XYZ file of C-alpha atoms in Angstrom:
699
model
C 52.429 139.703 70.716
C 50.714 143.092 70.056
C 47.254 143.251 71.659
C 45.895 144.311 68.154
C 47.134 140.918 66.565
C 46.313 138.637 69.563
C 43.288 136.505 68.772
C 40.721 135.088 71.134
C 39.689 131.413 70.217
C 37.344 129.222 71.802
C 37.753 125.652 70.656
C 35.749 122.489 71.150
C 35.732 118.791 70.182
C 32.371 116.878 69.781
C 31.415 115.453 73.139
C 32.182 111.727 73.854
C 29.414 109.678 74.743
C 29.522 108.440 78.348
C 28.302 104.952 77.405
C 31.791 103.711 75.895
C 35.492 104.024 76.073
C 37.696 106.059 73.849
C 39.129 104.120 70.864
C 41.803 104.982 68.196
C 38.743 106.242 65.797
C 37.731 108.896 68.466
C 41.370 110.174 68.981
C 41.594 111.191 65.487
C 39.478 114.175 66.463
C 40.728 115.014 69.877
C 44.303 114.824 68.791
C 43.536 117.034 65.729
C 41.894 119.490 67.985
C 44.670 119.462 70.712
C 47.303 119.963 68.150
C 45.534 123.112 66.711
C 45.081 124.372 70.401
C 48.668 124.021 71.231
C 49.763 125.658 67.922
C 47.490 128.793 68.723
C 48.753 129.019 72.231
C 52.382 128.611 70.945
C 51.713 131.549 68.657
C 50.746 133.583 71.666
C 46.811 133.702 70.962
C 44.364 133.385 73.893
C 42.950 129.923 73.122
C 40.560 127.999 75.234
C 39.849 124.247 74.703
C 36.626 123.018 76.243
C 34.928 119.747 76.055
C 32.662 117.599 78.121
C 31.179 114.072 78.433
C 27.778 113.775 76.586
C 25.771 111.971 79.479
C 22.179 111.552 78.710
C 19.993 109.343 76.744
C 18.224 105.966 76.527
C 21.284 104.106 76.108
C 22.900 105.295 79.531
C 19.517 104.567 81.277
C 19.342 100.974 79.948
C 23.033 100.350 80.895
C 22.648 101.708 84.162
C 19.612 99.610 84.973
C 21.285 96.306 83.589
C 24.293 97.130 85.910
C 22.183 97.679 88.878
C 23.390 101.300 89.670
C 22.136 104.719 89.069
C 22.952 106.740 85.960
C 25.009 109.221 87.725
C 27.139 106.390 89.163
C 27.866 105.190 85.578
C 28.633 108.513 83.991
C 31.007 109.414 87.073
C 33.031 106.094 86.358
C 33.057 106.742 82.633
C 34.229 110.363 82.978
C 37.162 109.144 85.035
C 38.143 106.750 82.222
C 37.788 109.124 79.438
C 39.869 111.719 81.310
C 42.615 109.069 81.982
C 42.669 108.118 78.376
C 42.825 111.755 77.032
C 45.632 112.562 79.558
C 47.467 109.408 78.222
C 47.481 110.860 74.781
C 48.430 114.363 76.057
C 45.025 115.866 75.089
C 45.138 118.991 77.215
C 41.663 120.453 77.834
C 41.185 123.820 79.612
C 38.157 122.416 80.995
C 36.211 119.243 80.702
C 32.671 119.358 81.907
C 29.348 117.168 81.611
C 26.122 117.801 80.066
C 24.523 116.616 83.260
C 25.663 119.894 85.189
C 23.685 122.642 86.656
C 25.245 124.961 84.364
C 24.234 123.133 81.196
C 20.562 122.688 82.657
C 20.514 126.661 83.087
C 21.921 127.272 79.536
C 19.436 124.815 77.891
C 16.587 126.691 79.728
C 17.777 130.007 78.344
C 17.970 128.903 74.845
C 14.630 127.137 75.206
C 12.934 130.367 76.278
C 14.378 132.146 73.201
C 12.978 129.396 70.887
C 9.557 129.792 72.724
C 9.709 133.584 72.276
C 10.302 133.390 68.801
C 7.371 131.061 68.178
C 9.489 128.222 67.033
C 8.367 125.370 69.367
C 5.346 123.460 68.530
C 4.030 120.138 69.949
C 2.247 117.378 68.319
C 1.530 113.683 68.760
C 3.707 111.417 67.023
C 4.152 107.777 66.363
C 7.435 106.515 68.172
C 9.110 103.267 68.253
C 8.759 101.519 71.633
C 11.016 98.580 72.767
C 8.585 96.166 74.524
C 11.599 94.189 76.068
C 13.573 97.169 77.564
C 10.340 99.193 78.376
C 11.461 102.413 76.828
C 10.798 104.591 73.732
C 13.761 104.359 71.518
C 15.947 107.203 70.622
C 16.637 107.543 66.931
C 20.293 106.347 67.194
C 19.093 103.026 68.877
C 16.885 101.732 65.948
C 18.257 100.355 62.865
C 16.595 99.189 59.642
C 16.330 99.930 56.026
C 16.576 103.562 54.613
C 13.058 104.558 53.597
C 14.493 106.403 50.559
C 17.272 104.211 49.100
C 16.447 100.967 50.949
C 20.012 100.738 52.145
C 20.080 98.199 54.914
C 21.190 98.623 58.436
C 20.963 102.351 58.758
C 20.225 104.363 61.980
C 17.036 105.811 62.987
C 17.592 109.372 62.037
C 19.767 109.625 58.886
C 21.052 107.316 56.133
C 24.848 107.113 55.768
C 24.534 106.011 52.184
C 22.133 108.754 50.580
C 21.991 111.234 53.436
C 18.256 111.200 53.874
C 16.939 112.373 57.201
C 13.653 110.821 58.522
C 12.134 109.521 61.802
C 12.879 106.098 63.234
C 9.305 104.941 62.600
C 9.857 105.385 58.885
C 12.533 102.743 58.856
C 12.076 99.462 56.993
C 11.997 96.359 59.200
C 13.429 98.237 62.352
C 15.180 96.426 65.160
C 16.105 97.850 68.473
C 19.912 97.976 69.120
C 19.343 97.939 72.857
C 17.592 94.483 73.038
C 17.206 93.322 69.461
C 13.331 93.369 69.806
C 11.196 94.338 67.065
C 9.806 97.778 68.066
C 6.269 98.645 68.475
C 4.718 101.788 67.285
C 3.165 103.985 69.956
C 1.800 107.445 70.054
C 3.252 110.104 72.284
C 3.457 113.718 72.356
C 6.619 115.482 71.223
C 7.898 119.094 71.034
C 9.458 120.293 67.732
C 11.576 123.167 66.836
C 10.449 124.687 63.526
C 13.574 125.124 61.372
C 11.685 126.310 58.077
C 11.542 129.881 59.546
C 15.225 129.747 59.731
C 15.746 128.826 56.267
C 16.904 132.073 55.011
C 19.227 132.661 57.602
C 20.746 129.181 57.239
C 21.225 129.480 53.563
C 22.943 132.704 53.873
C 25.042 131.540 56.858
C 26.111 128.212 55.129
C 27.218 129.935 51.870
C 28.707 133.112 53.048
C 30.110 132.938 56.514
C 33.301 131.152 55.592
C 32.586 128.715 58.627
C 32.178 125.781 56.235
C 34.231 124.019 53.456
C 32.586 124.715 50.190
C 31.793 121.150 49.674
C 29.839 120.823 53.026
C 28.120 124.082 52.059
C 27.047 122.479 48.643
C 26.187 119.256 50.373
C 23.816 121.112 52.601
C 22.174 122.897 49.931
C 21.619 119.826 47.676
C 20.365 117.735 50.609
C 18.563 120.100 53.030
C 18.251 123.599 52.049
C 16.971 123.085 48.703
C 13.684 122.040 49.915
C 11.411 122.975 53.089
C 13.176 122.166 56.235
C 11.351 119.569 58.400
C 10.538 120.334 62.152
C 13.378 118.889 64.674
C 12.101 116.736 67.307
C 13.709 117.985 70.463
C 11.859 116.027 73.311
C 11.444 112.491 74.637
C 8.740 111.278 76.929
C 9.593 109.628 80.222
C 11.390 107.350 81.079
C 14.329 109.140 79.947
C 17.763 110.018 81.490
C 18.057 113.753 80.902
C 16.896 117.180 81.955
C 13.153 117.509 82.168
C 11.739 120.607 80.320
C 10.582 123.253 82.787
C 7.464 124.152 80.943
C 6.451 120.833 79.679
C 6.464 118.386 82.778
C 7.030 114.712 81.539
C 9.099 115.806 78.605
C 12.904 115.750 78.349
C 15.183 117.581 76.146
C 16.504 115.036 73.540
C 20.318 114.320 73.968
C 21.082 116.193 70.684
C 19.547 119.327 72.111
C 21.490 119.475 75.410
C 24.752 118.076 74.108
C 26.002 121.169 71.997
C 24.818 123.328 74.521
C 27.360 121.683 76.692
C 29.937 123.689 74.897
C 28.529 126.925 76.444
C 28.081 125.368 79.826
C 31.566 124.170 79.639
C 32.896 127.707 78.843
C 30.712 129.027 81.744
C 32.400 126.748 84.241
C 35.877 127.580 83.075
C 35.252 131.170 83.035
C 33.537 131.151 86.484
C 36.597 129.455 87.958
C 38.710 132.448 86.728
C 36.315 135.162 87.658
C 35.056 135.731 84.197
C 31.897 135.322 82.153
C 30.915 132.985 79.463
C 29.321 135.876 77.659
C 32.714 137.247 76.807
C 33.040 134.195 74.528
C 29.532 133.604 73.200
C 27.666 137.012 73.105
C 27.725 138.929 70.060
C 29.454 142.517 69.985
C 30.019 143.845 73.492
C 32.947 145.353 74.876
C 35.352 142.613 74.385
C 37.863 143.061 71.411
C 38.876 141.278 69.455
C 35.678 139.163 69.275
C 36.123 135.513 70.219
C 36.338 132.995 67.351
C 34.460 129.788 67.730
C 35.955 126.647 66.289
C 34.034 123.331 66.321
C 35.991 120.151 65.427
C 33.532 117.266 64.381
C 33.339 114.092 62.461
C 31.498 113.964 59.242
C 28.780 111.825 60.702
C 27.434 114.700 62.808
C 27.711 117.401 60.115
C 24.122 118.453 60.041
C 23.610 118.760 63.708
C 26.566 121.307 64.008
C 25.844 122.956 60.624
C 21.887 123.285 60.623
C 20.300 122.694 63.980
C 23.161 124.214 66.189
C 23.441 127.395 64.122
C 19.692 127.767 64.330
C 19.694 127.550 68.026
C 22.457 130.080 68.556
C 20.843 132.491 66.043
C 17.555 132.273 67.883
C 19.185 132.801 71.100
C 21.212 135.891 69.864
C 24.661 134.099 70.449
C 27.663 133.868 68.592
C 27.886 131.638 65.576
C 30.834 129.228 64.744
C 33.840 130.869 63.078
C 34.702 127.462 61.697
C 33.314 124.066 61.789
C 36.118 121.851 61.046
C 34.953 118.344 59.758
C 37.279 115.205 59.496
C 36.655 111.836 57.853
C 36.525 108.427 59.723
C 39.460 106.256 60.458
C 40.232 102.882 58.912
C 42.824 100.365 59.998
C 44.854 98.817 57.159
C 42.285 100.143 54.612
C 39.244 98.627 56.273
C 36.661 99.841 58.911
C 37.771 99.210 62.491
C 36.904 95.589 63.420
C 36.702 93.520 66.569
C 37.010 90.419 64.676
C 40.386 91.399 63.244
C 41.539 93.127 66.386
C 41.713 96.651 64.849
C 38.920 98.007 67.026
C 41.664 99.234 69.353
C 40.828 101.217 72.618
C 42.942 103.859 73.670
C 43.882 102.203 76.991
C 44.928 99.119 75.015
C 47.394 101.202 73.025
C 48.948 102.917 75.887
C 49.755 99.630 77.551
C 52.141 98.885 74.577
C 53.174 101.907 72.647
C 54.107 105.636 73.126
C 51.366 107.849 72.623
C 53.688 110.334 70.694
C 53.897 107.703 67.902
C 50.144 107.999 67.212
C 50.050 111.780 67.649
C 52.707 112.042 64.943
C 51.071 109.596 62.510
C 47.672 111.236 62.639
C 49.256 114.742 62.197
C 51.170 113.374 59.130
C 47.786 112.078 57.725
C 45.388 114.996 58.591
C 45.085 117.459 55.773
C 42.221 119.593 57.050
C 40.021 117.671 54.416
C 36.950 115.551 55.148
C 38.434 112.336 53.596
C 38.883 109.310 55.610
C 42.222 108.618 56.907
C 43.977 104.976 57.192
C 45.985 103.830 60.104
C 48.193 101.390 58.012
C 49.985 99.497 60.709
C 53.166 98.724 58.709
C 53.327 102.090 57.380
C 52.671 103.507 61.030
C 55.748 101.739 62.185
C 57.893 102.586 59.246
C 57.040 106.263 59.224
C 57.574 106.638 62.971
C 60.813 105.109 63.053
C 62.120 106.898 59.856
C 60.915 110.287 60.667
C 60.999 110.629 64.507
C 63.657 108.213 65.373
C 65.807 108.227 62.151
C 65.527 111.897 61.256
C 64.562 114.132 64.234
C 65.962 112.350 67.497
C 68.798 111.186 65.569
C 70.152 114.691 65.204
C 70.379 115.116 69.017
C 71.437 111.530 69.736
C 74.528 111.760 67.303
C 75.727 115.117 68.497
C 74.503 116.301 71.910
C 77.045 114.187 73.891
C 79.933 116.279 72.562
C 78.548 119.382 74.059
C 78.054 117.988 77.688
C 81.433 119.426 78.798
C 81.580 122.706 76.733
C 77.978 123.604 76.286
C 76.838 125.405 72.783
C 79.347 127.534 71.010
C 79.427 131.238 72.215
C 78.654 132.429 68.719
C 76.566 130.507 66.296
C 78.719 129.041 63.517
C 78.283 129.236 59.894
C 75.874 126.437 58.770
C 75.569 127.357 55.112
C 72.196 129.167 55.733
C 70.183 126.097 57.222
C 68.965 127.678 60.190
C 67.901 130.826 58.411
C 66.103 128.664 55.591
C 64.158 126.702 58.171
C 63.213 129.991 59.999
C 61.839 131.434 56.825
C 59.894 128.496 56.201
C 58.150 128.714 59.591
C 55.639 131.110 57.982
C 54.656 128.265 55.842
C 54.578 125.651 58.571
C 52.436 128.085 60.423
C 49.987 128.546 57.762
C 49.684 124.632 57.349
C 48.936 124.352 61.151
C 46.288 127.186 60.814
C 44.549 125.427 58.037
C 44.619 122.060 59.919
C 46.891 120.953 57.085
C 49.049 119.040 59.568
C 50.371 116.653 56.907
C 51.948 119.448 54.840
C 53.386 120.992 58.065
C 54.940 117.523 58.788
C 56.378 117.475 55.312
C 58.051 120.775 55.520
C 59.414 119.971 59.054
C 60.875 116.633 57.785
C 62.379 118.312 54.719
C 64.304 120.609 57.305
C 65.383 117.498 59.122
C 66.712 115.755 56.032
C 68.876 119.008 55.242
C 69.971 119.155 58.894
C 70.903 115.230 58.781
C 72.572 115.856 55.422
C 74.687 118.580 57.103
C 75.784 116.006 59.937
C 76.633 113.559 57.288
C 78.726 115.830 55.383
C 80.787 117.214 58.526
C 81.111 113.706 59.953
C 81.575 114.921 63.637
C 82.509 111.195 64.713
C 85.495 111.712 62.763
C 86.332 115.051 64.343
C 85.865 113.482 67.737
C 88.547 110.840 66.820
C 90.853 113.656 65.684
C 91.655 114.827 69.032
C 92.203 118.373 70.579
C 92.943 119.716 67.301
C 89.552 119.274 65.898
C 87.776 120.078 69.199
C 86.771 123.585 68.287
C 85.371 122.434 64.832
C 83.526 119.635 66.691
C 81.823 121.932 69.205
C 80.777 124.061 65.968
C 79.376 121.254 64.281
C 77.549 119.893 67.082
C 76.054 123.374 68.139
C 74.704 123.740 64.504
C 73.284 120.197 64.717
C 71.530 120.681 68.195
C 70.326 124.008 67.064
C 68.796 122.733 64.033
C 67.193 119.716 66.187
C 65.776 122.293 68.778
C 64.279 124.531 65.816
C 62.517 121.470 64.450
C 61.253 120.627 67.840
C 59.703 124.083 68.087
C 57.737 123.379 64.853
C 56.935 119.790 66.176
C 55.907 121.058 69.649
C 52.057 121.055 68.977
C 52.205 117.504 67.804
C 54.704 116.063 70.324
C 54.531 118.054 73.722
C 56.421 115.390 75.482
C 59.366 115.675 73.048
C 59.298 119.426 73.574
C 59.362 119.033 77.191
C 62.436 116.658 77.056
C 64.293 118.810 74.613
C 63.838 121.723 77.051
C 65.512 119.660 79.739
C 68.320 118.879 77.238
C 69.058 122.457 76.001
C 67.528 125.788 76.044
C 64.681 125.604 78.501
C 60.953 125.413 78.055
C 59.744 126.055 74.290
C 57.071 128.762 75.104
C 56.869 130.740 71.767
C 56.693 129.927 67.948
C 59.218 132.575 67.463
C 62.096 130.637 69.330
C 62.465 129.049 65.737
C 63.772 132.101 64.622
C 67.029 132.645 66.829
C 69.711 129.944 67.434
C 70.873 129.435 70.932
C 74.459 130.238 72.046
C 76.449 129.543 74.987
C 74.132 127.551 76.969
C 74.902 124.381 78.837
C 73.789 121.100 77.378
C 72.453 118.153 79.594
C 73.470 114.495 79.484
C 71.516 113.138 76.546
C 68.613 110.790 77.418
C 66.779 108.684 74.917
C 64.066 110.788 73.444
C 62.028 108.319 71.120
C 61.605 104.606 70.931
C 61.165 102.552 67.692
C 57.993 101.009 67.112
C 58.512 97.254 66.970
C 56.377 94.663 65.307
C 55.925 92.654 68.301
C 54.137 95.762 70.200
C 51.822 96.059 67.315
C 51.190 92.360 67.453
C 50.497 92.705 71.233
C 47.922 95.553 70.631
C 46.127 93.344 68.164
C 46.116 90.233 70.330
C 44.952 92.330 73.370
C 41.985 93.784 71.218
C 41.044 90.480 69.989
C 40.890 89.256 73.665
C 38.869 92.324 74.893
C 36.346 91.866 72.027
C 35.821 88.319 73.043
C 36.720 86.985 69.657
C 40.106 85.722 70.170
C 39.174 82.100 69.494
C 37.332 82.754 66.454
C 39.769 85.177 64.525
C 43.277 84.997 63.683
C 45.759 87.654 64.747
C 46.669 89.763 61.515
C 50.434 89.331 60.758
C 52.451 92.512 61.699
C 54.930 91.630 59.193
C 54.443 93.201 55.462
C 51.659 91.412 53.868
C 53.162 89.133 51.222
C 56.597 88.949 52.634
C 57.975 85.412 53.191
C 58.162 83.617 56.602
C 60.168 80.787 57.751
C 58.098 77.677 58.649
C 54.941 79.164 57.187
C 51.824 77.369 57.955
C 50.502 76.160 54.478
C 46.996 76.842 55.700
C 47.931 80.538 56.441
C 46.853 82.861 53.431
C 49.989 84.956 54.090
C 52.134 81.826 53.747
C 55.198 82.319 51.276
C 54.610 81.855 47.636
C 56.759 79.200 45.928
C 60.310 80.589 45.231
C 61.605 81.445 41.865
C 64.273 79.775 40.064
C 67.723 80.061 41.638
C 70.287 82.721 40.531
C 73.904 83.204 41.145
C 75.826 85.465 43.180
C 77.129 87.178 39.795
C 73.552 87.459 38.645
C 72.551 89.257 41.856
C 75.657 91.576 41.779
C 74.314 93.261 38.637
C 71.465 94.628 40.338
C 72.207 98.070 42.211
C 69.784 98.397 44.996
C 69.742 101.927 46.596
C 67.922 103.776 49.326
C 66.094 106.637 47.708
C 63.667 109.297 49.196
C 60.393 110.099 47.462
C 60.383 113.783 46.608
C 57.040 114.201 44.745
C 54.198 111.674 43.999
C 51.189 112.151 41.792
C 48.547 110.247 40.035
C 48.923 109.334 36.293
C 45.134 110.028 35.248
C 45.141 107.874 32.027
C 46.602 104.746 33.999
C 44.802 102.408 36.305
C 47.778 101.272 38.234
C 50.614 103.837 38.002
C 51.812 106.628 40.206
C 54.613 109.013 38.881
C 57.285 109.289 41.454
C 60.207 111.565 41.697
C 62.982 109.967 43.615
C 66.080 111.403 45.244
C 69.454 109.237 45.542
C 71.410 111.599 47.389
C 73.062 114.993 46.420
C 71.307 116.432 43.344
C 70.648 113.103 41.838
C 66.806 112.580 40.966
C 65.070 110.088 38.999
C 61.465 109.547 37.661
C 59.865 106.265 38.261
C 56.442 104.942 37.284
C 55.161 102.489 39.964
C 52.486 100.371 39.713
C 51.020 101.043 43.180
C 47.962 103.298 42.592
C 45.028 102.502 44.714
C 47.277 100.952 47.577
C 49.142 104.257 48.518
C 47.780 107.957 48.494
C 50.317 110.078 46.692
C 50.509 112.810 49.558
C 51.364 110.067 52.034
C 54.245 108.908 50.000
C 56.186 112.175 49.924
C 59.269 112.018 52.376
C 59.249 108.151 52.566
C 62.529 106.291 52.179
C 62.179 103.239 49.754
C 64.354 100.876 47.903
C 64.915 101.149 44.246
C 66.750 99.323 41.454
C 68.968 102.137 40.541
C 70.580 100.558 37.458
C 67.464 99.373 35.673
C 67.613 100.352 32.035
C 65.163 103.255 31.484
C 61.901 102.419 29.789
C 59.829 104.777 27.565
C 56.298 104.688 28.525
C 53.460 106.378 26.737
C 53.068 108.543 30.068
C 57.082 109.337 30.026
C 60.371 107.880 30.866
C 60.717 105.543 33.769
C 64.283 105.527 35.160
C 64.199 102.642 37.833
C 62.003 100.359 39.861
C 60.703 100.811 43.242
C 60.845 97.521 45.322
C 57.412 96.202 46.760
C 55.928 93.152 47.882
C 52.511 91.641 46.838
C 50.852 88.251 46.542
C 50.445 85.401 48.960
C 46.836 86.126 49.233
C 47.257 89.595 50.630
C 45.130 92.307 49.039
C 47.719 95.160 48.536
C 51.071 96.190 47.310
C 53.483 96.992 49.924
C 56.579 99.114 49.607
C 59.735 98.091 51.094
C 61.400 100.440 53.455
C 64.872 100.526 54.855
C 65.732 100.595 58.466
C 65.958 103.911 60.255
C 69.066 105.867 59.848
C 69.496 104.789 56.201
C 70.158 107.822 53.941
C 69.422 108.354 50.313
C 72.140 106.787 47.993
C 73.208 103.994 50.328
C 73.602 100.739 48.508
C 71.868 97.723 49.986
C 74.324 94.828 50.587
C-alpha cells in the first residue's frame, strides 16, 4: 500500500472492570472492536488495539477486604481471567495494560497539572453518602435509588437510565448501598471538581462538527447536557479508597472515572515503549508524524457522556488529540429479554467456551452489528440456525464438497471459466470493505453470504460428484469445477477473515497459505497443492445450548429455583410433554388424510428482502426466492418478533402452492411456516436443516 494511503489508527475498547468476569454482553464490544481492527490490518493500515483492566474504586477495595487479601492480589487474578477469556474468543490486543500502572499514574498527573494550570480545578465540601456497615464513602455506581427528576426506581447514583438526568448520589430518593444493602448516611467531605462550563463552547463545536459522533448522539448531548450550564465534575474521593492519591491534594484520590480513560494513553505508552517509540506519536496533535493518527473508541451506550463530554474536555485541556470516532453500540438481550441469572441467560465467557466454538458467536454478533446504537438480541434458536445455515451449510460446505478431489492434482494450472463468479465477488469487495469500515458488519455478512449462495449454486449446477463417478474421461472437468469452487471458497474466507480468524488460518493450511491482505480476494489461485481436507466448522447443537444454560443456572446459584429454558423452538410439540410445562404441546387439530397433506407443496425458500408494512400492526413484506429466478411476495404476520434486516438471507419453509390472496397492502403469493402458542411469547420461523437449497420440496 502506498505510504500516502496508509492510515494510522489507535483503537480502544472500554476497559473491563476488575471486579467481575467477562460475560456475553461484554463480548459484543470486544468482538466488534477486534473485527474492526483485524479488518484495518488486513487492508494494510497501521492499526494498534490497546485496552486495560479498570482496577480502582470502592468495589475492589471492599471485595479484597472480604476475601482477606490485598487489592493488587485481587486485580492480578482478575487480569489473568480476563486475558484468558479474551484469548478464548480470539480478541487480539496489541497491548493490554492496567489502570494501576506507573504509566497511568504519570499520565494522570500530567493531565491534572494541565487542568490546574487552566484554572479548571476547584474544591468544596459536599455531602456524600457513607456506608456505615462497610465503613466507606460510596462511589456513585454503588448507590441505587429513585431518580430525583423522573422518580424512576432502582437507578444508579450518577445518572438515570430512564430520563438521562445526571445528579449526585446524595440526590437519590430512598438510596441503598449496593455493597452492603445498608441505608447510607449523609456525611460532609471535601471533594475536588473539574469545571466543565468553561469548556461549553468547545464541547458544542466538537460534538456537532467533528464527525466523531453519530448525529443522534450529538443531538442527545445537546438536548440533555449542552443546552444548559454544565455541572462541575466531581473527580476525587476521600480516603479510604483504592486508587491513585492526588499529588497536590493528600488524602484525596482520583475517582475511577478520571483515571480509567487515561488508561488508554498509558496503555499506548507501554506498547510504544516496548518498541522504542513514543505515545506522543499517537496522542499529540500536529508534529512530524504523517498521516496523523486516528483515535477510535468503542463503547457501550451506557457510558456515552463520559466519553463524549468529560473525556474530550480532559484531552482538550491537556492539548492532546481528540477522538476521531466514538463508536457506540447498544446492549445485548438474550431471547428478547435482559440477561438473567434466573433464566440461565447470564452466560459467562468461560461457560460458553466450555461448550461451543467461539467462532459461532463471533459470526452471529457480526451478523447482528450494524454500527447502530440499537440493542442486539442473541436469540438462541436463531443463533443455532444461522450458524448452521451460513457457516456450515454455505461457506464450509463449499470446501468440504470439493477439496477432496484436488488432493492428488492440486488446483488447475489456469483458472477455469466460472461464468464471472470470481470477478463479481471481487468487484463487490469494495462494498464489503465499506461496510466493515462503517462497522456495519451485518451488511458485510449479507454481501458475503450472497456470494456464497452463488458459489453453491455453481456447484449444484456442475454436480462434481457425478463427474467423479464418470471416471477418467471427466477428470479434467472435475478438476476445473473443484478449482473454481475452492477459489470461491477462499475468496469468501478472505472477506470473513476479520470475523473468523481461526477459519482463515485453517483455510491457509488447506490451500494458498496465510491470508495477509484484503487484495487476495482479487486474484484466484492456480497450480497450488491442496492439503487433505479437515473439518472446518461444527454445527451448533441444541444439546450444547442446553448445557450452557444449565451451567449458567448452576453458577448463579438458582438452579433449583428456575427451570432450564427449552432449547427447542418455543411452541413446537414435544413427546411426553409435562402438562405443567408452559411449553407443553397444544391439543392436536383434527386428523387429515395423506391425500389432504399431499396437496400442500412445502418448499425451501430464501428470504431475499424484508421490510415493514407501516400501515399493518403484524405484517412484514418478504420477497422470497424459490430457486433460479423464481421469486414471490409474501406478507407474514411476524412483525415485532423478527427484525427485517436479520431475516435477509435466511432459509425458511413456505407453502408454495397457496392460492394468492389480494390484501390492501399488495398480493401475497404464499405462506411462511412458523410456530407459536403453547404459552410461548413469540412467533418462530421454521428453518430447514443445513445443506437445503431454495426450491427443494419437503417430504
